[in-house]
Amino acid sequence: MKELFSGIYEWSWFSDEKGYDFNGHLIVSGGERVMIDPPPMTPEEEDQLKKMGPVSAILITNVHHVREAEKYRHFFSAKVYAPQKDASGMDIKPDITFNDGDRLPGGLEAVGVPDNKSAGETALYLRNREGGIWFLGDALIGVPVGSLSLMSADKYKDGTKAKDGVRVLLSRPFEAILVGDGCDVLKQGKSVLERFLAKGI
């Protein structure tokens, strides 16, 4: 795992099928450790995680990002949190469901992203001294490097509405966008998002 910002870590698992990384994130705040959308870890990464202490919560951003949540739920006796609108479609049962506007472990705020890939697609917002950070599941992906994009058009009922829906991210001040798929935007995230929104669908 690498530390991106103070108390915020990332690890990645390369998807041969997609051709880009699936990323997981760990927030360490006070005595609390919170995982977001955890993909597989190497044995070395698991050892590093164990040494950091137990994980209390695992947050899932959408129905397709369960990933390794069940494994780490049992390993740490952690609570799994998932969007209420997506919970019934998951192949595991979350311990706790959340909705737009709810406060979550790790100091995160749940912000629903309308008209996206799934009804419960949720971005997680953290206000910090770096100016604010978004953690995204499938709302946007970091492909190509240094840019943001939607997934393929067949993933959405209406691509134009899906693109317009991510404008909700502009409702908070932020500098970084940490993505579940692809490459993160660590600086000037608002400018990168605005460039994406200004392009045609």
CSV table of C-alpha atoms in Angstrom, one decimal:
chain,number,residue,atom,x,y,z
A,1,MET,CA,0.0,0.0,0.0
A,2,LYS,CA,1.1,3.5,-0.7
A,3,GLU,CA,0.2,6.6,1.4
A,4,LEU,CA,-1.3,9.2,-0.9
A,5,PHE,CA,-2.1,11.8,1.8
A,6,SER,CA,-1.7,11.8,5.5
A,7,GLY,CA,-3.7,8.8,6.7
A,8,ILE,CA,-5.0,7.9,3.3
A,9,TYR,CA,-3.6,4.7,1.6
A,10,GLU,CA,-4.2,3.0,-1.7
A,11,TRP,CA,-3.5,-0.4,-3.2
A,12,SER,CA,-4.3,-1.7,-6.7
A,13,TRP,CA,-5.1,-4.9,-8.5
A,14,PHE,CA,-4.7,-4.9,-12.3
A,15,SER,CA,-7.7,-6.2,-14.2
A,16,ASP,CA,-6.6,-8.0,-17.4
A,17,GLU,CA,-10.2,-7.9,-18.6
A,18,LYS,CA,-10.5,-4.1,-18.3
A,19,GLY,CA,-6.9,-3.1,-18.9
A,20,TYR,CA,-6.6,-0.9,-15.9
A,21,ASP,CA,-6.2,-1.0,-12.1
A,22,PHE,CA,-9.0,-1.6,-9.6
A,23,ASN,CA,-8.1,0.5,-6.5
A,24,GLY,CA,-8.9,0.1,-2.9
A,25,HIS,CA,-8.5,2.8,-0.3
A,26,LEU,CA,-7.9,2.9,3.5
A,27,ILE,CA,-8.5,5.8,5.7
A,28,VAL,CA,-6.8,5.9,9.1
A,29,SER,CA,-8.3,8.6,11.3
A,30,GLY,CA,-7.6,8.6,15.0
A,31,GLY,CA,-8.0,5.0,16.1
A,32,GLU,CA,-10.3,4.1,13.2
A,33,ARG,CA,-9.4,2.3,10.0
A,34,VAL,CA,-11.9,2.2,7.2
A,35,MET,CA,-11.6,0.4,3.8
A,36,ILE,CA,-13.4,1.5,0.6
A,37,ASP,CA,-14.2,-0.9,-2.3
A,38,PRO,CA,-11.4,-3.4,-1.4
A,39,PRO,CA,-9.9,-5.3,-4.4
A,40,PRO,CA,-7.5,-8.3,-3.7
A,41,MET,CA,-4.3,-7.6,-1.8
A,42,THR,CA,-0.9,-9.3,-2.1
A,43,PRO,CA,0.3,-11.2,1.0
A,44,GLU,CA,2.7,-8.3,1.6
A,45,GLU,CA,-0.1,-5.8,1.5
A,46,GLU,CA,-2.2,-7.9,3.9
A,47,ASP,CA,0.8,-8.1,6.3
A,48,GLN,CA,1.1,-4.3,6.1
A,49,LEU,CA,-2.6,-3.9,6.8
A,50,LYS,CA,-2.5,-6.3,9.8
A,51,LYS,CA,0.3,-4.3,11.4
A,52,MET,CA,-1.7,-1.1,11.1
A,53,GLY,CA,-4.4,-2.6,13.3
A,54,PRO,CA,-8.0,-3.8,12.8
A,55,VAL,CA,-10.4,-2.4,10.2
A,56,SER,CA,-13.7,-1.4,11.8
A,57,ALA,CA,-15.7,-0.6,8.6
A,58,ILE,CA,-15.8,-1.5,4.9
A,59,LEU,CA,-17.6,0.9,2.7
A,60,ILE,CA,-19.0,-0.2,-0.7
A,61,THR,CA,-19.9,2.5,-3.2
A,62,ASN,CA,-22.2,0.5,-5.6
A,63,VAL,CA,-23.6,-2.9,-6.3
A,64,HIS,CA,-20.6,-3.9,-8.5
A,65,HIS,CA,-17.9,-3.0,-6.0
A,66,VAL,CA,-18.3,-5.7,-3.4
A,67,ARG,CA,-14.9,-7.1,-4.4
A,68,GLU,CA,-13.2,-8.6,-1.4
A,69,ALA,CA,-15.5,-7.0,1.2
A,70,GLU,CA,-16.7,-10.4,2.5
A,71,LYS,CA,-13.2,-11.7,3.0
A,72,TYR,CA,-12.1,-8.7,5.0
A,73,ARG,CA,-15.4,-8.5,6.9
A,74,HIS,CA,-14.7,-11.9,8.4
A,75,PHE,CA,-11.0,-11.3,8.8
A,76,PHE,CA,-11.5,-8.1,10.9
A,77,SER,CA,-15.0,-8.7,12.2
A,78,ALA,CA,-15.8,-5.4,10.4
A,79,LYS,CA,-19.1,-3.9,9.5
A,80,VAL,CA,-20.0,-3.7,5.8
A,81,TYR,CA,-21.8,-0.5,4.7
A,82,ALA,CA,-23.5,-0.3,1.3
A,83,PRO,CA,-25.9,2.0,-0.5
A,84,GLN,CA,-29.5,1.2,0.4
A,85,LYS,CA,-30.6,1.5,-3.2
A,86,ASP,CA,-28.1,-1.2,-4.3
A,87,ALA,CA,-28.1,-3.5,-1.3
A,88,SER,CA,-30.7,-6.0,-2.6
A,89,GLY,CA,-28.7,-6.6,-5.8
A,90,MET,CA,-25.5,-7.5,-3.9
A,91,ASP,CA,-24.2,-11.1,-3.5
A,92,ILE,CA,-23.5,-10.3,0.2
A,93,LYS,CA,-25.7,-8.8,2.8
A,94,PRO,CA,-24.4,-5.5,4.2
A,95,ASP,CA,-24.5,-4.9,7.9
A,96,ILE,CA,-25.6,-1.3,7.5
A,97,THR,CA,-27.1,0.6,4.6
A,98,PHE,CA,-26.8,4.3,3.9
A,99,ASN,CA,-28.4,7.0,1.8
A,100,ASP,CA,-27.5,10.3,0.2
A,101,GLY,CA,-26.3,12.8,2.9
A,102,ASP,CA,-25.5,10.2,5.6
A,103,ARG,CA,-22.4,10.5,7.7
A,104,LEU,CA,-20.2,7.4,7.6
A,105,PRO,CA,-17.1,6.1,9.4
A,106,GLY,CA,-13.8,7.7,8.6
A,107,GLY,CA,-15.4,11.2,8.6
A,108,LEU,CA,-16.9,10.5,5.2
A,109,GLU,CA,-20.2,11.9,3.7
A,110,ALA,CA,-22.3,9.8,1.3
A,111,VAL,CA,-23.3,11.8,-1.8
A,112,GLY,CA,-25.6,10.0,-4.2
A,113,VAL,CA,-24.7,10.3,-7.9
A,114,PRO,CA,-28.0,10.4,-10.0
A,115,ASP,CA,-28.6,8.6,-13.2
A,116,ASN,CA,-25.4,6.6,-13.0
A,117,LYS,CA,-24.6,3.0,-13.6
A,118,SER,CA,-26.7,1.8,-10.7
A,119,ALA,CA,-29.4,3.4,-8.6
A,120,GLY,CA,-27.3,3.5,-5.5
A,121,GLU,CA,-24.0,4.8,-7.0
A,122,THR,CA,-22.4,6.9,-4.2
A,123,ALA,CA,-19.4,9.2,-4.0
A,124,LEU,CA,-17.7,9.5,-0.6
A,125,TYR,CA,-16.5,13.0,0.4
A,126,LEU,CA,-13.8,13.7,2.9
A,127,ARG,CA,-13.1,17.3,4.0
A,128,ASN,CA,-9.4,17.5,4.9
A,129,ARG,CA,-6.5,19.9,4.9
A,130,GLU,CA,-5.6,19.1,1.3
A,131,GLY,CA,-8.8,20.9,0.3
A,132,GLY,CA,-11.2,18.0,0.1
A,133,ILE,CA,-11.1,14.5,-1.5
A,134,TRP,CA,-13.7,12.5,-3.4
A,135,PHE,CA,-13.6,8.7,-3.4
A,136,LEU,CA,-15.5,7.4,-6.4
A,137,GLY,CA,-16.7,3.9,-7.3
A,138,ASP,CA,-18.1,3.8,-10.8
A,139,ALA,CA,-19.4,7.4,-11.0
A,140,LEU,CA,-16.3,8.2,-13.1
A,141,ILE,CA,-13.1,6.3,-13.9
A,142,GLY,CA,-9.5,7.5,-14.2
A,143,VAL,CA,-9.0,6.6,-17.8
A,144,PRO,CA,-6.9,7.7,-19.7
A,145,VAL,CA,-4.2,8.8,-17.2
A,146,GLY,CA,-4.8,12.3,-16.0
A,147,SER,CA,-8.4,12.4,-17.2
A,148,LEU,CA,-11.8,11.3,-16.1
A,149,SER,CA,-14.4,9.4,-18.1
A,150,LEU,CA,-17.7,7.5,-17.9
A,151,MET,CA,-17.7,3.8,-18.5
A,152,SER,CA,-18.9,2.4,-21.9
A,153,ALA,CA,-22.2,3.8,-23.1
A,154,ASP,CA,-24.0,0.4,-22.7
A,155,LYS,CA,-23.6,0.7,-18.9
A,156,TYR,CA,-26.2,3.6,-18.7
A,157,LYS,CA,-29.8,4.1,-19.5
A,158,ASP,CA,-29.0,7.6,-20.7
A,159,GLY,CA,-25.3,8.6,-21.1
A,160,THR,CA,-26.2,12.3,-21.2
A,161,LYS,CA,-28.0,12.2,-17.9
A,162,ALA,CA,-25.2,10.1,-16.4
A,163,LYS,CA,-22.7,12.7,-17.4
A,164,ASP,CA,-24.9,15.5,-16.0
A,165,GLY,CA,-25.3,13.6,-12.8
A,166,VAL,CA,-21.6,13.8,-11.9
A,167,ARG,CA,-22.0,17.6,-11.6
A,168,VAL,CA,-23.0,16.8,-8.0
A,169,LEU,CA,-19.3,16.5,-7.3
A,170,LEU,CA,-19.0,20.2,-7.8
A,171,SER,CA,-21.2,20.8,-4.8
A,172,ARG,CA,-18.2,20.4,-2.4
A,173,PRO,CA,-14.7,22.0,-2.4
A,174,PHE,CA,-12.0,19.4,-3.4
A,175,GLU,CA,-8.6,19.0,-4.8
A,176,ALA,CA,-8.2,15.2,-5.3
A,177,ILE,CA,-10.4,12.5,-6.9
A,178,LEU,CA,-9.5,9.0,-5.9
A,179,VAL,CA,-11.1,6.5,-8.2
A,180,GLY,CA,-12.0,2.8,-7.8
A,181,ASP,CA,-11.0,2.2,-11.4
A,182,GLY,CA,-8.0,3.6,-13.3
A,183,CYS,CA,-5.7,6.4,-12.2
A,184,ASP,CA,-6.3,8.9,-9.5
A,185,VAL,CA,-6.3,12.7,-9.9
A,186,LEU,CA,-4.2,13.9,-7.0
A,187,LYS,CA,-4.1,17.6,-7.8
A,188,GLN,CA,-6.4,20.1,-9.5
A,189,GLY,CA,-9.2,17.6,-9.5
A,190,LYS,CA,-11.9,20.3,-10.0
A,191,SER,CA,-10.2,21.5,-13.2
A,192,VAL,CA,-10.0,17.9,-14.5
A,193,LEU,CA,-13.6,17.3,-13.7
A,194,GLU,CA,-14.7,20.6,-15.4
A,195,ARG,CA,-12.7,19.6,-18.5
A,196,PHE,CA,-14.6,16.3,-18.7
A,197,LEU,CA,-17.9,18.0,-18.3
A,198,ALA,CA,-17.1,20.5,-21.0
A,199,LYS,CA,-16.5,17.8,-23.6
A,200,GLY,CA,-19.2,16.2,-25.7
A,201,ILE,CA,-20.7,12.9,-24.6
